[in-house]
Short mmCIF file of C-alpha atoms in Angstrom, two decimals:
data_model
loop_
_atom_site.label_atom_id
_atom_site.label_comp_id
_atom_site.label_asym_id
_atom_site.label_seq_id
_atom_site.Cartn_x
_atom_site.Cartn_y
_atom_site.Cartn_z
CA UNK A 1 95.70 234.67 198.66
CA UNK A 2 92.86 232.38 199.66
CA UNK A 3 89.32 233.56 198.99
CA UNK A 4 88.33 232.82 202.60
CA UNK A 5 90.72 233.16 205.53
CA UNK A 6 90.04 231.64 208.93
CA UNK A 7 92.31 231.27 211.93
CA UNK A 8 92.75 227.51 212.47
CA UNK A 9 93.18 227.81 216.24
CA UNK A 10 92.99 225.77 218.35
CA UNK A 11 90.99 228.02 220.63
CA UNK A 12 90.57 226.87 224.21
CA UNK A 13 88.06 228.57 226.53
CA UNK A 14 86.52 227.74 229.91
CA UNK A 15 82.89 226.70 230.16
CA UNK A 16 80.56 229.71 230.22
CA UNK A 17 82.88 231.97 228.21
CA UNK A 18 81.84 233.98 225.18
CA UNK A 19 83.53 232.70 222.05
CA UNK A 20 84.25 234.81 218.97
CA UNK A 21 85.08 233.11 215.68
CA UNK A 22 85.93 235.10 212.57
CA UNK A 23 86.54 234.89 208.85
CA UNK A 24 87.63 237.36 206.23
CA UNK A 25 87.05 237.01 202.52
CA UNK A 26 88.14 238.68 199.31
CA UNK A 27 85.37 237.94 196.79
CA UNK A 28 82.81 240.75 196.83
CA UNK A 29 80.37 238.51 194.92
CA UNK A 30 79.68 236.47 198.06
CA UNK A 31 76.16 237.15 199.36
CA UNK A 32 75.26 234.11 201.46
CA UNK A 33 77.23 233.38 204.61
CA UNK A 34 77.07 230.22 206.68
CA UNK A 35 78.64 228.69 209.72
CA UNK A 36 79.00 224.93 209.93
CA UNK A 37 79.92 222.89 212.99
CA UNK A 38 81.92 219.71 212.47
CA UNK A 39 82.46 217.20 215.24
CA UNK A 40 85.38 214.81 214.98
CA UNK A 41 84.81 212.13 212.32
CA UNK A 42 81.44 213.61 211.35
CA UNK A 43 80.22 215.65 208.40
CA UNK A 44 79.67 219.42 208.70
CA UNK A 45 76.31 220.50 210.13
CA UNK A 46 74.72 223.82 209.14
CA UNK A 47 74.57 226.03 212.22
CA UNK A 48 73.77 229.55 211.03
CA UNK A 49 72.86 231.17 207.73
CA UNK A 50 72.85 234.89 206.90
CA UNK A 51 72.04 236.69 203.69
CA UNK A 52 74.01 239.89 202.99
CA UNK A 53 74.99 242.17 205.88
CA UNK A 54 73.50 242.18 209.35
CA UNK A 55 73.06 240.07 212.45
CA UNK A 56 71.17 236.87 213.10
CA UNK A 57 70.58 235.26 216.47
CA UNK A 58 69.60 231.69 217.29
CA UNK A 59 69.69 230.75 220.95
CA UNK A 60 73.28 231.06 222.18
CA UNK A 61 74.60 231.71 218.68
CA UNK A 62 74.86 235.07 216.88
CA UNK A 63 76.16 235.49 213.34
CA UNK A 64 77.33 238.87 212.06
CA UNK A 65 78.20 239.89 208.53
CA UNK A 66 79.95 243.13 207.58
CA UNK A 67 80.17 243.17 203.80
CA UNK A 68 81.90 246.56 203.71
CA UNK A 69 84.83 245.05 205.62
CA UNK A 70 84.45 241.55 204.12
CA UNK A 71 84.35 240.16 207.64
CA UNK A 72 82.02 237.67 209.29
CA UNK A 73 81.77 236.51 212.88
CA UNK A 74 80.10 233.85 214.98
CA UNK A 75 79.58 234.46 218.68
CA UNK A 76 78.76 231.68 221.11
CA UNK A 77 77.45 232.75 224.51
CA UNK A 78 77.62 230.61 227.63
CA UNK A 79 79.84 228.08 225.87
CA UNK A 80 79.41 224.43 226.81
CA UNK A 81 81.75 221.42 226.52
CA UNK A 82 79.35 220.10 223.86
CA UNK A 83 80.33 223.12 221.71
CA UNK A 84 83.81 221.62 221.34
CA UNK A 85 84.14 221.09 217.58
CA UNK A 86 85.62 222.63 214.46
CA UNK A 87 83.69 225.65 213.16
CA UNK A 88 83.81 226.27 209.43
CA UNK A 89 82.71 229.48 207.81
CA UNK A 90 81.39 229.14 204.26
CA UNK A 91 80.04 231.52 201.68
CA UNK A 92 78.68 231.69 198.17
CA UNK A 93 77.37 234.11 195.59
CA UNK A 94 74.54 233.94 193.11
CA UNK A 95 76.28 233.14 189.86
CA UNK A 96 79.49 232.24 188.10
CA UNK A 97 82.52 231.01 189.97
CA UNK A 98 81.12 232.38 193.24
CA UNK A 99 78.05 230.16 193.04
CA UNK A 100 79.74 227.23 194.74
CA UNK A 101 80.16 227.01 198.50
CA UNK A 102 83.66 228.13 199.52
CA UNK A 103 84.85 227.13 202.97
CA UNK A 104 87.42 228.49 205.37
CA UNK A 105 89.94 226.09 206.89
CA UNK A 106 87.95 225.81 210.13
CA UNK A 107 88.72 226.88 213.72
CA UNK A 108 89.04 224.12 216.29
CA UNK A 109 87.31 225.07 219.55
CA UNK A 110 87.80 223.34 222.88
CA UNK A 111 85.53 224.27 225.79
CA UNK A 112 86.97 223.06 229.07
CA UNK A 113 85.20 222.34 232.37
CA UNK B 1 63.85 212.49 207.94
CA UNK B 2 66.84 210.32 207.10
CA UNK B 3 70.09 212.13 206.45
CA UNK B 4 72.65 211.72 203.70
CA UNK B 5 74.04 208.19 203.72
CA UNK B 6 77.56 207.32 202.62
CA UNK B 7 79.54 204.11 202.42
CA UNK B 8 82.05 202.85 203.19
CA UNK B 9 83.00 204.96 206.20
CA UNK B 10 86.68 204.06 205.96
CA UNK B 11 88.88 202.74 203.19
CA UNK B 12 92.60 201.99 203.02
CA UNK B 13 94.16 201.26 199.62
CA UNK B 14 97.60 201.27 198.06
CA UNK B 15 98.59 203.87 195.52
CA UNK B 16 97.62 203.07 191.94
CA UNK B 17 94.61 201.02 193.14
CA UNK B 18 91.05 202.06 192.43
CA UNK B 19 88.29 202.90 194.91
CA UNK B 20 84.62 203.83 194.77
CA UNK B 21 82.39 205.70 197.20
CA UNK B 22 78.61 205.64 197.34
CA UNK B 23 76.14 208.32 198.41
CA UNK B 24 72.38 208.34 198.94
CA UNK B 25 71.04 211.89 199.38
CA UNK B 26 68.07 213.07 201.39
CA UNK B 27 64.83 212.09 199.68
CA UNK B 28 63.58 214.81 197.35
CA UNK B 29 66.90 216.65 197.15
CA UNK B 30 67.63 217.26 193.49
CA UNK B 31 71.12 218.67 193.95
CA UNK B 32 74.01 216.46 195.06
CA UNK B 33 77.60 217.48 195.78
CA UNK B 34 80.87 215.67 196.32
CA UNK B 35 83.51 217.43 198.39
CA UNK B 36 87.08 216.55 199.28
CA UNK B 37 88.29 217.54 202.75
CA UNK B 38 92.03 217.21 203.33
CA UNK B 39 93.14 217.14 206.97
CA UNK B 40 93.25 220.65 208.41
CA UNK B 41 91.37 222.19 205.50
CA UNK B 42 87.79 223.07 204.66
CA UNK B 43 85.81 220.97 202.18
CA UNK B 44 86.48 221.65 198.50
CA UNK B 45 83.80 221.03 195.91
CA UNK B 46 84.68 218.33 193.39
CA UNK B 47 81.42 217.99 191.46
CA UNK B 48 77.82 219.14 191.63
CA UNK B 49 74.86 217.32 190.09
CA UNK B 50 71.39 218.69 189.40
CA UNK B 51 69.23 215.59 189.09
CA UNK B 52 71.51 213.36 186.95
CA UNK B 53 73.21 216.18 185.06
CA UNK B 54 76.58 217.72 185.94
CA UNK B 55 76.39 221.42 186.88
CA UNK B 56 79.99 222.02 187.94
CA UNK B 57 82.98 219.69 187.73
CA UNK B 58 85.64 222.35 187.26
CA UNK B 59 87.68 221.16 190.27
CA UNK B 60 87.41 217.44 189.58
CA UNK B 61 90.75 215.88 188.48
CA UNK B 62 89.20 214.20 185.50
CA UNK B 63 92.26 212.15 184.61
CA UNK B 64 91.67 210.00 187.70
CA UNK B 65 88.33 210.95 189.24
CA UNK B 66 84.89 210.17 187.83
CA UNK B 67 81.38 210.47 189.22
CA UNK B 68 77.94 209.53 188.12
CA UNK B 69 74.41 209.93 189.37
CA UNK B 70 72.17 207.43 187.72
CA UNK B 71 68.41 208.05 187.85
CA UNK B 72 68.98 211.31 189.72
CA UNK B 73 69.21 209.71 193.16
CA UNK B 74 72.28 207.72 194.33
CA UNK B 75 75.74 208.73 193.24
CA UNK B 76 79.16 207.10 193.08
CA UNK B 77 82.58 208.75 193.04
CA UNK B 78 85.52 206.74 191.72
CA UNK B 79 89.25 207.28 191.86
CA UNK B 80 91.48 205.32 189.48
CA UNK B 81 94.43 205.18 189.96
CA UNK B 82 94.74 206.62 193.45
CA UNK B 83 97.68 208.80 194.51
CA UNK B 84 99.04 209.48 197.98
CA UNK B 85 97.66 213.03 197.86
CA UNK B 86 94.11 211.65 197.47
CA UNK B 87 94.12 210.75 201.17
CA UNK B 88 91.23 212.78 202.53
CA UNK B 89 87.62 212.61 203.69
CA UNK B 90 85.15 212.50 200.82
CA UNK B 91 81.91 214.17 201.77
CA UNK B 92 78.61 213.93 199.99
CA UNK B 93 75.99 216.64 200.46
CA UNK B 94 72.55 217.37 199.09
CA UNK B 95 70.30 220.42 199.02
CA UNK B 96 66.57 220.88 198.54
CA UNK B 97 65.12 222.14 195.28
CA UNK B 98 65.76 225.85 194.63
CA UNK B 99 67.90 226.32 197.77
CA UNK B 100 71.62 225.75 197.23
CA UNK B 101 72.41 227.60 200.44
CA UNK B 102 71.23 224.79 202.72
CA UNK B 103 73.52 221.85 202.11
CA UNK B 104 73.22 218.77 204.29
CA UNK B 105 76.32 216.64 204.61
CA UNK B 106 76.80 212.95 205.12
CA UNK B 107 79.35 211.50 207.56
CA UNK B 108 82.00 211.13 204.87
CA UNK B 109 84.34 208.38 203.74
CA UNK B 110 87.85 208.58 205.13
CA UNK B 111 90.31 207.40 202.48
CA UNK B 112 93.90 206.54 203.27
CA UNK B 113 96.22 205.87 200.34
CA UNK B 114 99.49 204.13 201.32
#
């Protein structure tokens, strides 16, 4: 079983839709949760960062973490064609083997006109 | 602020050949990482440097991969000899002092081994 599971998609939505991206994880030592956006042939770009459980909002993006369920989500409101990319969840803990950033496989999102 | 620079952007080699990648991190970032991203997968950490010392190289295939970070700034990652399964994007990232959670990635080097 992988430490971080993420549906690879692809996910295709019309412009203006609300997008929900999710990851589950198994390592309870993870405390820091990130979402990266990766455009084709580019490096990942940090989009959202959350510490422990709770919600965080930044413009059209909302990140949610539920540590009791080991489940994290990224919501994109009013999706735009420029949001078309691969979204990677990533997480890490404070020490030991969990202290390195562990990524999901990424979900490919296509926002159509 | 300039981002993480990597070169070359693309490289095609035959199996059993050697190859080297170069990375220049963001100025002032003490921590540097090399990741391997195989097509359809998330990046996997190969090695982490703090200044010019190795912090974690537990997932680096040391029989063929080596990395160094001279003077605590630039870094090179070498593969010798390359195997077909080394075909991947090699990403370099750096993070500011005392904040491992904010890693900034370069554009990567896409390696194809034939």
